[in-house]
Coordinates of C-alpha atoms in Angstrom, one line a residue:
X548 CA -70.7 -9.0 -73.8
X549 CA -68.4 -6.6 -71.6
X550 CA -64.3 -8.4 -71.5
X551 CA -62.4 -7.9 -68.6
X552 CA -58.7 -9.6 -67.8
X553 CA -57.9 -10.0 -64.1
X554 CA -54.0 -10.3 -63.9
X555 CA -53.4 -12.0 -60.6
X556 CA -55.9 -14.5 -58.5
X557 CA -54.4 -13.3 -55.7
X558 CA -58.0 -13.0 -53.0
X559 CA -58.5 -9.3 -54.0
X560 CA -57.6 -10.6 -58.1
X561 CA -60.6 -14.0 -57.2
X562 CA -62.7 -11.4 -56.0
X563 CA -63.2 -9.1 -58.1
X564 CA -63.5 -11.8 -60.9
X565 CA -66.8 -13.7 -59.6
X566 CA -68.0 -9.8 -58.1
X567 CA -67.7 -8.8 -62.3
X568 CA -68.5 -12.3 -63.6
X569 CA -72.2 -11.6 -61.5
X570 CA -72.8 -8.4 -63.0
X571 CA -72.5 -9.9 -66.7
X572 CA -68.9 -9.1 -67.2
X573 CA -66.9 -11.7 -69.3
X574 CA -63.7 -12.8 -67.2
X575 CA -60.8 -14.1 -67.2
X576 CA -58.1 -14.0 -64.8
X577 CA -54.2 -14.2 -65.6
X578 CA -52.3 -16.1 -62.6
X579 CA -48.3 -16.1 -63.7
X580 CA -48.0 -19.8 -61.0
X581 CA -49.6 -22.9 -61.2
X582 CA -52.9 -22.3 -58.9
X583 CA -54.6 -19.7 -57.8
X584 CA -53.8 -17.5 -54.5
X585 CA -51.0 -15.6 -54.4
X586 CA -48.8 -15.3 -51.6
X587 CA -52.2 -16.5 -49.8
X588 CA -51.0 -20.2 -50.8
X589 CA -50.4 -23.7 -49.9
X590 CA -47.4 -26.5 -50.3
X591 CA -48.2 -30.2 -49.9
X592 CA -45.2 -32.5 -49.1
X593 CA -45.3 -36.0 -47.4
X594 CA -49.0 -35.4 -45.5
X595 CA -48.2 -32.2 -44.8
X596 CA -50.3 -28.8 -45.2
X597 CA -49.1 -25.6 -45.0
X598 CA -51.0 -22.1 -45.5
X599 CA -47.4 -20.4 -47.2
X600 CA -49.3 -17.0 -46.5
X601 CA -52.0 -15.2 -43.9
X602 CA -53.0 -17.5 -41.4
X603 CA -55.3 -15.9 -39.5
X604 CA -58.8 -15.4 -40.3
X605 CA -58.8 -12.1 -38.7
X606 CA -62.5 -9.9 -39.3
X607 CA -65.0 -12.4 -40.0
X608 CA -67.7 -10.3 -40.6
X609 CA -66.1 -9.0 -44.7
X610 CA -65.5 -12.2 -45.6
X611 CA -69.2 -12.5 -45.1
X612 CA -70.9 -9.7 -46.5
X613 CA -68.6 -10.7 -49.3
X614 CA -70.0 -14.3 -49.5
X615 CA -73.2 -13.3 -49.2
X616 CA -73.1 -10.4 -51.5
X617 CA -71.9 -13.0 -54.8
X618 CA -75.4 -14.3 -53.5
X619 CA -73.6 -17.7 -51.6
X620 CA -73.8 -18.6 -47.3
X621 CA -70.9 -18.3 -45.9
X622 CA -71.5 -21.9 -43.8
X623 CA -71.3 -23.4 -46.9
X624 CA -68.5 -23.3 -48.5
X625 CA -66.2 -22.8 -45.2
X626 CA -66.2 -24.8 -41.7
X627 CA -65.4 -22.0 -39.1
X628 CA -63.3 -22.8 -35.8
X629 CA -63.0 -19.9 -33.3
X630 CA -59.5 -20.1 -32.1
X631 CA -59.6 -19.0 -28.0
X632 CA -57.4 -18.8 -26.2
X633 CA -56.6 -16.5 -29.9
X634 CA -52.4 -16.2 -29.6
X635 CA -50.0 -17.7 -26.7
X636 CA -47.2 -15.1 -26.3
X637 CA -44.0 -15.8 -24.6
X638 CA -41.7 -13.2 -23.1
X639 CA -38.2 -12.8 -23.0
X640 CA -38.2 -13.5 -19.3
X641 CA -40.1 -16.6 -19.2
X642 CA -43.6 -14.8 -18.1
X643 CA -47.0 -16.0 -20.8
X644 CA -50.0 -14.7 -22.1
X645 CA -52.8 -16.5 -22.8
X646 CA -54.6 -13.5 -25.2
X647 CA -58.7 -15.0 -24.3
X648 CA -61.9 -13.9 -24.8
X649 CA -62.5 -14.6 -21.3
X650 CA -62.2 -11.8 -19.2
X651 CA -62.2 -14.4 -15.9
X652 CA -58.6 -15.5 -17.1
X653 CA -58.1 -12.1 -18.9
X654 CA -58.0 -11.1 -15.8
X655 CA -55.9 -13.4 -13.4
X656 CA -52.9 -13.0 -16.0
X657 CA -53.2 -9.2 -16.9
X658 CA -52.9 -8.6 -12.9
X659 CA -50.5 -10.7 -12.7
X660 CA -47.6 -8.7 -14.1
X661 CA -48.7 -5.7 -13.6
X662 CA -51.4 -5.3 -11.0
X663 CA -54.5 -2.9 -11.5
X664 CA -53.5 -3.6 -15.7
X665 CA -57.3 -5.2 -16.4
X666 CA -59.4 -2.2 -16.3
X667 CA -56.9 -0.1 -18.8
X668 CA -57.1 -3.7 -20.8
X669 CA -61.2 -3.1 -21.1
X670 CA -60.7 1.5 -21.4
X671 CA -58.5 -0.1 -24.0
X672 CA -60.8 -2.2 -25.6
X673 CA -63.0 0.4 -25.5
X674 CA -60.9 2.3 -27.3
X675 CA -59.9 0.2 -29.7
X676 CA -64.0 -0.6 -30.0
X677 CA -64.4 3.2 -31.3
X678 CA -61.9 3.4 -33.3
X679 CA -63.3 -0.1 -35.6
X680 CA -66.4 1.9 -35.8
X681 CA -65.9 5.4 -37.3
X682 CA -62.9 4.0 -38.9
X683 CA -64.4 0.9 -40.5
X684 CA -67.4 3.3 -42.1
X685 CA -65.9 6.5 -42.9
X686 CA -62.3 5.5 -44.1
X687 CA -62.0 1.8 -45.2
X688 CA -65.1 0.5 -46.3
X689 CA -65.9 3.6 -49.0
X690 CA -64.2 5.1 -52.1
X691 CA -62.2 8.5 -51.8
X692 CA -61.4 10.2 -55.4
X693 CA -60.3 13.8 -54.3
X694 CA -58.1 15.1 -51.9
X695 CA -61.5 17.6 -50.4
X696 CA -63.9 14.7 -50.2
X697 CA -61.2 12.8 -48.1
X698 CA -60.4 16.1 -45.6
X699 CA -64.0 17.6 -45.2
X700 CA -64.2 19.0 -42.3
X701 CA -66.5 16.2 -41.1
X702 CA -63.3 13.6 -41.4
X703 CA -60.5 16.6 -40.3
X704 CA -63.4 15.9 -36.2
X705 CA -62.9 12.0 -37.1
X706 CA -59.2 12.2 -37.7
X707 CA -58.8 14.2 -34.2
X708 CA -61.1 11.9 -32.5
X709 CA -59.1 9.1 -33.9
X710 CA -55.8 9.7 -33.1
X711 CA -54.2 9.0 -35.5
X712 CA -51.2 11.7 -35.0
X713 CA -50.8 9.9 -31.6
X714 CA -48.5 6.8 -31.7
X715 CA -49.4 3.1 -30.6
X716 CA -47.0 2.6 -28.5
X717 CA -46.4 5.5 -26.7
X718 CA -50.6 5.9 -26.4
X719 CA -50.3 2.4 -24.8
X720 CA -49.1 4.4 -21.9
X721 CA -52.2 6.2 -20.8
X722 CA -53.3 1.7 -19.9
X723 CA -50.4 -0.1 -19.2
X724 CA -47.3 0.6 -17.3
X725 CA -45.1 -2.8 -18.3
X726 CA -43.3 -2.8 -21.8
X727 CA -45.1 -6.4 -22.5
X728 CA -48.6 -5.5 -21.7
X729 CA -48.0 -2.7 -24.3
X730 CA -46.2 -4.8 -26.7
X731 CA -48.6 -7.3 -25.8
X732 CA -51.8 -5.5 -27.6
X733 CA -49.7 -3.3 -30.5
X734 CA -47.7 -6.5 -32.3
X735 CA -50.9 -6.1 -34.4
X736 CA -49.7 -3.3 -36.4
X737 CA -47.1 -5.5 -37.6
X738 CA -50.2 -7.0 -39.8
X739 CA -50.0 -3.9 -41.6
X740 CA -46.1 -3.9 -42.2
X741 CA -45.3 -1.1 -39.5
X742 CA -43.4 -1.4 -36.7
X743 CA -45.6 -0.5 -33.1
X744 CA -43.6 2.2 -32.5
X745 CA -44.1 4.2 -35.6
X746 CA -48.0 3.3 -36.3
X747 CA -51.1 5.6 -35.3
X748 CA -52.7 4.9 -32.1
X749 CA -56.1 4.1 -34.7
X750 CA -54.9 0.8 -35.0
X751 CA -55.9 0.0 -31.7
X752 CA -59.3 -1.1 -34.2
X753 CA -57.4 -4.5 -34.9
X754 CA -56.9 -6.4 -31.1
X755 CA -60.8 -4.6 -30.6
X756 CA -61.9 -7.0 -33.3
X757 CA -59.8 -10.2 -32.0
X758 CA -61.6 -9.8 -29.0
X759 CA -65.0 -9.4 -29.6
X760 CA -65.2 -10.7 -33.3
X761 CA -62.4 -13.5 -32.3
X762 CA -59.5 -15.4 -34.4
X763 CA -61.1 -18.0 -36.3
X764 CA -59.7 -20.9 -38.3
X765 CA -60.9 -22.7 -41.4
X766 CA -61.1 -26.2 -41.5
X767 CA -58.7 -27.1 -44.2
X768 CA -56.9 -23.9 -43.4
X769 CA -56.3 -20.5 -45.3
X770 CA -55.9 -22.1 -48.3
X771 CA -59.6 -22.7 -47.9
X772 CA -60.9 -19.6 -48.4
X773 CA -58.8 -19.1 -51.8
X774 CA -60.5 -22.7 -52.9
X775 CA -64.6 -21.3 -51.8
X776 CA -64.1 -18.2 -53.6
X777 CA -62.3 -19.6 -56.9
X778 CA -65.3 -22.6 -56.8
X779 CA -67.5 -19.5 -56.3
X780 CA -65.9 -17.7 -59.4
X781 CA -65.8 -20.9 -61.8
X782 CA -69.8 -21.4 -61.1
X783 CA -70.6 -17.9 -62.2
X784 CA -68.9 -17.8 -65.3
X785 CA -65.2 -17.4 -64.7
X786 CA -62.0 -18.9 -66.4
X787 CA -59.0 -18.8 -65.0
X788 CA -55.8 -19.9 -67.1
X789 CA -52.3 -20.7 -65.0
X790 CA -49.1 -20.9 -65.6
X791 CA -49.4 -17.7 -67.9
X792 CA -47.7 -14.6 -66.3
X793 CA -48.7 -10.8 -68.2
X794 CA -45.4 -8.9 -69.3
X795 CA -46.9 -5.7 -70.5
X796 CA -50.1 -4.3 -70.3
X797 CA -50.5 -2.6 -73.6
X798 CA -52.1 1.3 -73.9
X799 CA -53.4 3.1 -77.1
X800 CA -53.8 6.6 -75.7
X801 CA -55.8 7.4 -72.2
X802 CA -57.4 3.2 -73.5
X803 CA -56.1 0.0 -71.9
X804 CA -56.4 -2.9 -74.7
X805 CA -55.4 -6.0 -73.8
X806 CA -51.8 -7.6 -72.5
X807 CA -49.0 -9.6 -73.5
X808 CA -48.8 -12.8 -71.7
X809 CA -44.7 -14.6 -71.4
X810 CA -44.1 -16.1 -75.6
X811 CA -45.6 -12.8 -76.4
X812 CA -50.1 -14.3 -77.1
X813 CA -52.4 -10.1 -76.7
X814 CA -55.4 -11.0 -75.3
X815 CA -57.4 -7.9 -75.9
X816 CA -59.9 -6.7 -73.4
X817 CA -62.5 -3.7 -73.1
X818 CA -60.8 -3.6 -68.9
X819 CA -58.2 -4.3 -67.6
X820 CA -57.7 -5.4 -63.4
X821 CA -54.3 -5.8 -62.6
X822 CA -54.1 -7.4 -59.3
X823 CA -50.1 -7.7 -59.5
X824 CA -48.3 -6.1 -56.2
X825 CA -49.4 -2.0 -57.9
X826 CA -45.6 -1.1 -57.5
X827 CA -44.7 -4.1 -59.5
X828 CA -47.2 -2.7 -62.5
X829 CA -45.9 0.7 -63.0
X830 CA -42.3 -1.4 -63.0
X831 CA -42.7 -4.0 -65.3
X832 CA -45.9 -3.5 -67.4
X833 CA -46.9 -0.2 -68.0
X834 CA -44.5 2.3 -69.6
X835 CA -42.8 4.4 -67.7
X836 CA -44.9 8.1 -66.7
X837 CA -43.2 9.0 -63.6
X838 CA -45.0 7.2 -61.5
X839 CA -42.3 4.3 -60.5
X840 CA -40.2 6.3 -59.0
X841 CA -42.7 8.4 -57.1
X842 CA -43.7 5.0 -56.1
X843 CA -39.4 3.5 -55.0
X844 CA -39.5 6.8 -53.1
X845 CA -42.4 4.9 -50.5
X846 CA -42.5 3.6 -47.3
X847 CA -42.2 0.1 -47.2
X848 CA -44.6 -2.6 -45.2
X849 CA -41.6 -5.0 -43.5
X850 CA -41.0 -8.6 -44.9
X851 CA -41.4 -12.4 -43.3
X852 CA -38.5 -14.8 -43.9
X853 CA -40.9 -18.2 -43.7
X854 CA -39.6 -21.6 -42.3
X855 CA -41.8 -24.4 -42.7
X856 CA -40.6 -27.7 -41.3
X857 CA -42.7 -31.0 -41.3
X858 CA -42.3 -32.7 -37.9
X859 CA -42.1 -36.6 -37.5
X860 CA -44.3 -35.5 -33.3
X861 CA -46.1 -32.9 -32.4
X862 CA -44.6 -30.1 -29.2
X863 CA -48.1 -29.9 -26.8
X864 CA -46.2 -26.5 -25.7
X865 CA -47.2 -24.4 -28.8
X866 CA -51.2 -23.5 -29.7
X867 CA -52.6 -22.2 -32.5
X868 CA -50.7 -18.9 -33.0
X869 CA -47.4 -18.6 -30.7
X870 CA -45.9 -15.4 -29.8
X871 CA -41.9 -15.4 -28.9
X872 CA -41.0 -11.5 -28.3
X873 CA -37.3 -10.0 -27.8
X874 CA -36.0 -8.7 -25.3
X875 CA -34.5 -4.6 -26.1
X876 CA -37.8 -4.4 -27.9
X877 CA -37.5 -1.4 -29.7
X878 CA -34.3 -2.4 -30.1
X879 CA -35.5 -5.5 -31.5
X880 CA -37.9 -3.2 -34.2
X881 CA -35.4 -0.7 -35.5
X882 CA -33.5 -2.8 -38.2
X883 CA -36.5 -4.2 -39.7
X884 CA -38.3 -0.7 -40.2
X885 CA -35.4 1.8 -40.0
X886 CA -32.4 0.0 -41.5
X887 CA -34.4 -2.8 -43.9
X888 CA -32.3 -5.0 -42.2
X889 CA -32.0 -8.6 -39.8
X890 CA -32.5 -8.9 -36.2
X891 CA -29.9 -10.2 -34.2
X892 CA -32.8 -11.1 -31.3
X893 CA -35.6 -11.2 -33.9
X894 CA -39.0 -11.5 -33.2
X895 CA -41.0 -14.5 -34.6
X896 CA -44.6 -16.3 -34.9
X897 CA -44.5 -20.2 -34.7
X898 CA -48.2 -21.4 -36.3
X899 CA -49.4 -25.1 -35.7
X900 CA -52.5 -25.8 -37.2
X901 CA -53.0 -29.2 -36.4
X902 CA -54.1 -28.2 -32.9
X903 CA -57.2 -27.7 -34.5
X904 CA -56.8 -29.3 -37.7
X905 CA -55.5 -32.7 -37.7
X906 CA -55.2 -33.4 -41.1
X907 CA -52.9 -31.0 -42.0
X908 CA -50.5 -33.7 -40.6
X909 CA -49.5 -37.3 -40.8
X910 CA -50.7 -38.7 -37.8
X911 CA -48.5 -38.4 -34.5
X912 CA -46.7 -35.8 -36.6
X913 CA -46.9 -31.5 -36.5
X914 CA -46.9 -29.0 -39.2
X915 CA -45.1 -26.0 -38.3
X916 CA -44.5 -22.8 -39.6
X917 CA -42.8 -20.3 -38.7
X918 CA -42.9 -16.3 -39.3
X919 CA -39.9 -13.5 -38.7
X920 CA -40.6 -10.3 -39.6
X921 CA -37.6 -8.7 -41.4
X922 CA -36.3 -6.0 -43.9
X923 CA -36.9 -5.0 -47.4
X924 CA -34.7 -5.2 -49.9
X925 CA -33.3 -4.4 -52.7
X926 CA -35.3 -6.5 -55.9
X927 CA -31.8 -6.3 -57.8
X928 CA -29.5 -6.8 -55.0
X929 CA -28.1 -10.1 -55.4
X930 CA -27.5 -12.2 -51.5
X931 CA -27.0 -15.3 -49.9
X932 CA -29.7 -16.2 -47.3
X933 CA -28.1 -19.4 -46.6
X934 CA -25.7 -17.6 -43.5
X935 CA -29.1 -16.0 -42.5
X936 CA -31.4 -18.9 -42.5
X937 CA -29.1 -21.1 -40.6
X938 CA -28.3 -18.3 -38.4
X939 CA -32.2 -17.3 -37.4
X940 CA -32.9 -21.0 -37.3
X941 CA -30.4 -21.6 -35.0
X942 CA -32.0 -18.8 -32.6
X943 CA -35.7 -19.8 -33.3
X944 CA -35.0 -23.3 -31.9
X945 CA -33.0 -21.8 -28.6
X946 CA -35.7 -20.1 -28.1
X947 CA -38.2 -21.8 -28.3
X948 CA -35.2 -24.9 -25.8
X949 CA -36.6 -22.4 -23.3
X950 CA -40.1 -22.9 -22.7
X951 CA -39.2 -27.1 -23.1
X952 CA -39.1 -27.7 -26.9
X953 CA -35.0 -29.7 -26.8
X954 CA -35.0 -32.1 -29.9
X955 CA -37.0 -30.0 -32.3
X956 CA -34.2 -29.8 -34.6
X957 CA -33.5 -33.4 -34.4
X958 CA -37.2 -34.0 -35.8
X959 CA -37.5 -31.5 -38.6
X960 CA -38.3 -34.2 -41.6
X961 CA -38.1 -31.9 -44.1
X962 CA -38.0 -27.9 -44.6
X963 CA -38.7 -25.2 -46.7
X964 CA -38.1 -22.1 -46.9
X965 CA -39.4 -18.4 -48.3
X966 CA -36.2 -15.2 -48.1
X967 CA -37.3 -12.1 -49.2
X968 CA -36.0 -12.3 -52.4
X969 CA -37.9 -15.6 -53.0
X970 CA -41.6 -13.4 -52.6
X971 CA -40.0 -11.8 -54.6
X972 CA -39.0 -13.6 -56.8
X973 CA -42.2 -15.8 -57.0
X974 CA -44.6 -13.8 -56.4
X975 CA -43.2 -9.7 -58.4
X976 CA -43.0 -8.4 -55.0
X977 CA -41.5 -5.2 -55.0
X978 CA -38.8 -5.3 -52.4
X979 CA -39.6 -8.2 -51.2
X980 CA -42.4 -6.6 -48.8
X981 CA -44.9 -9.0 -47.9
X982 CA -47.6 -6.5 -47.0
X983 CA -46.8 -3.7 -49.7
X984 CA -46.1 0.0 -49.5
X985 CA -46.9 0.4 -46.1
X986 CA -50.0 2.1 -44.2
X987 CA -48.3 5.0 -42.2
X988 CA -50.2 7.8 -42.5
X989 CA -49.8 9.5 -45.4
X990 CA -50.0 6.5 -47.5
X991 CA -54.5 6.3 -46.4
X992 CA -56.7 6.9 -47.5
X993 CA -56.2 9.4 -50.6
X994 CA -52.7 9.4 -50.4
X995 CA -52.6 5.9 -50.7
X996 CA -52.6 4.5 -54.7
X997 CA -55.7 4.7 -56.0
X998 CA -57.7 1.3 -57.4
X999 CA -57.7 3.4 -60.9
X1000 CA -55.1 4.5 -62.9
X1001 CA -55.0 8.5 -63.2
X1002 CA -54.5 8.3 -67.4
X1003 CA -55.6 4.8 -68.7
X1004 CA -59.5 5.7 -68.0
X1005 CA -60.3 1.8 -67.6
X1006 CA -56.9 0.0 -66.0
X1007 CA -57.8 -1.0 -61.9
X1008 CA -56.2 -1.6 -59.5
X1009 CA -57.1 -4.5 -56.4
X1010 CA -54.3 -5.7 -53.7
X1011 CA -53.0 -5.0 -50.6
X1012 CA -50.7 -1.6 -52.4
X1013 CA -54.1 -0.3 -53.4
X1014 CA -57.1 1.3 -51.5
X1015 CA -57.7 0.6 -48.4
X1016 CA -54.8 -1.1 -47.6
X1017 CA -52.8 -4.8 -47.2
X1018 CA -55.0 -8.3 -45.3
X1019 CA -57.0 -10.4 -46.6
X1020 CA -59.8 -8.2 -45.4
X1021 CA -59.2 -4.9 -46.8
X1022 CA -58.3 -6.1 -49.9
X1023 CA -62.0 -8.0 -50.0
X1024 CA -63.4 -4.5 -50.0
X1025 CA -60.6 -3.3 -52.1
X1026 CA -62.3 -5.7 -54.6
X1027 CA -65.6 -3.9 -53.8
X1028 CA -64.5 -1.1 -54.5
X1029 CA -63.7 -1.8 -57.8
X1030 CA -66.5 -3.7 -58.5
X1031 CA -68.3 -0.1 -57.7
X1032 CA -66.9 2.0 -59.8
X1033 CA -66.3 -0.5 -62.9
X1034 CA -69.8 -0.7 -63.0
X1035 CA -69.5 3.2 -62.4
X1036 CA -67.4 4.3 -64.9
X1037 CA -68.7 1.3 -67.8
X1038 CA -72.7 2.4 -67.4
X1039 CA -73.1 -1.4 -67.2
X1040 CA -76.7 -1.8 -65.5
X1041 CA -75.9 -3.8 -62.0
X1042 CA -78.8 -7.0 -61.6
X1043 CA -76.9 -8.2 -58.6
X1044 CA -77.0 -6.4 -54.5
X1045 CA -72.7 -5.2 -54.4
X1046 CA -72.9 -3.5 -51.4
X1047 CA -75.1 -4.7 -47.7
X1048 CA -73.9 -3.4 -44.8
X1049 CA -70.7 -4.2 -42.1
X1050 CA -72.7 -5.8 -39.3
X1051 CA -70.1 -4.2 -36.1
X1052 CA -70.3 -5.8 -32.9
X1053 CA -71.2 -4.1 -29.8
X1054 CA -70.0 -6.6 -27.1

């Protein structure tokens, strides 16, 4: 039986392990931390349950396909509730916008902000639909193993149709005049670690997906997805070893032969799959071949400063997903993406999961997560984050005061936080980048690090910094692409289907 070692139990590692075990491989997952999930983890304190990373269940068709290809029904594992309105947006001038699939409600809100804008909104969604329909099957859901394959005449024509050379925010002028509406329909670019002012216009596909396919909430929080996939993997024979950090990938010639664990124990395997952050793997786990310096020069996505607050009362002013935008939008984004710094007037996001699942806090209390986009950091740069945490906490509380939440500071029972250096230390994220390598045009498709090492032919990569990119849905695609390639290159007969078509909504 072919043996596989998977380094890291993030969603990519877990899913790859389950897929390979389903095909008859003997799979062991080695995880640095004491639980699976990686940055998509869970914290529990005094009856409050926090998702530590992703809080949005987007693009449900990618999850459904993964469960189906693993021989499972997603509804047997996850209790999914559609969230609508998806977001409650608060602008600096007191105006608000609740993004909802109710078109009548959207029309009334948009027309109040900018007369005539509802027609632009519908045209924008139509463009997003075409971007989604063209990009997912042609660029996201496939592997590119040569430059010619990526830059084929067909694809070059598609690039033009997908507006890859236009900036997303600039293109919004075709649909809206008001800068508040422009940012309301481009902020999702930050999910890719990109500024809306720099992201390609192709990413309008994300806004289309949110309106057409919805944002969902798995009861129990996003960590329920990790638990479900881990259970499926274990049922298929995968072994998980926790508190087992890998310190080196052993190589011989053009092959990886296994790994060395912290403490010196060595494990051998026929195939190694790295779900750790790809730049970290090259920098810390492999012999230096010049790739580390090339990766260092690439553009990284932003980091995130996190507050996890256990609160002894509830605040009805907050929905499940809440966004607060600064007064000067462009100046607030610039320090994050151009200077790798902390903005003085931050945008931020507040997640209140008890609006959907009251079990995530004690009765009558609240579990709140605050995420503030910040610049990346040098891995070795010492920094005392106490003043920054104090500054950002004050900015958040002052802004919440403006919507009537005047006493939150008095009702926070406890606080936990996570800084860029914490992301680096806990999860080996180079530069503390919570999104991995950025998704600018020259780091997409074939130009993004591939899912297999060029020299070590049995060493594969799955995760945010590999193709197709960051975000839980696309990492699920990465897991499928890696499994497919391993089966092809190991010449192992396929025993179960690994690829079924995605159901792309045309509503």
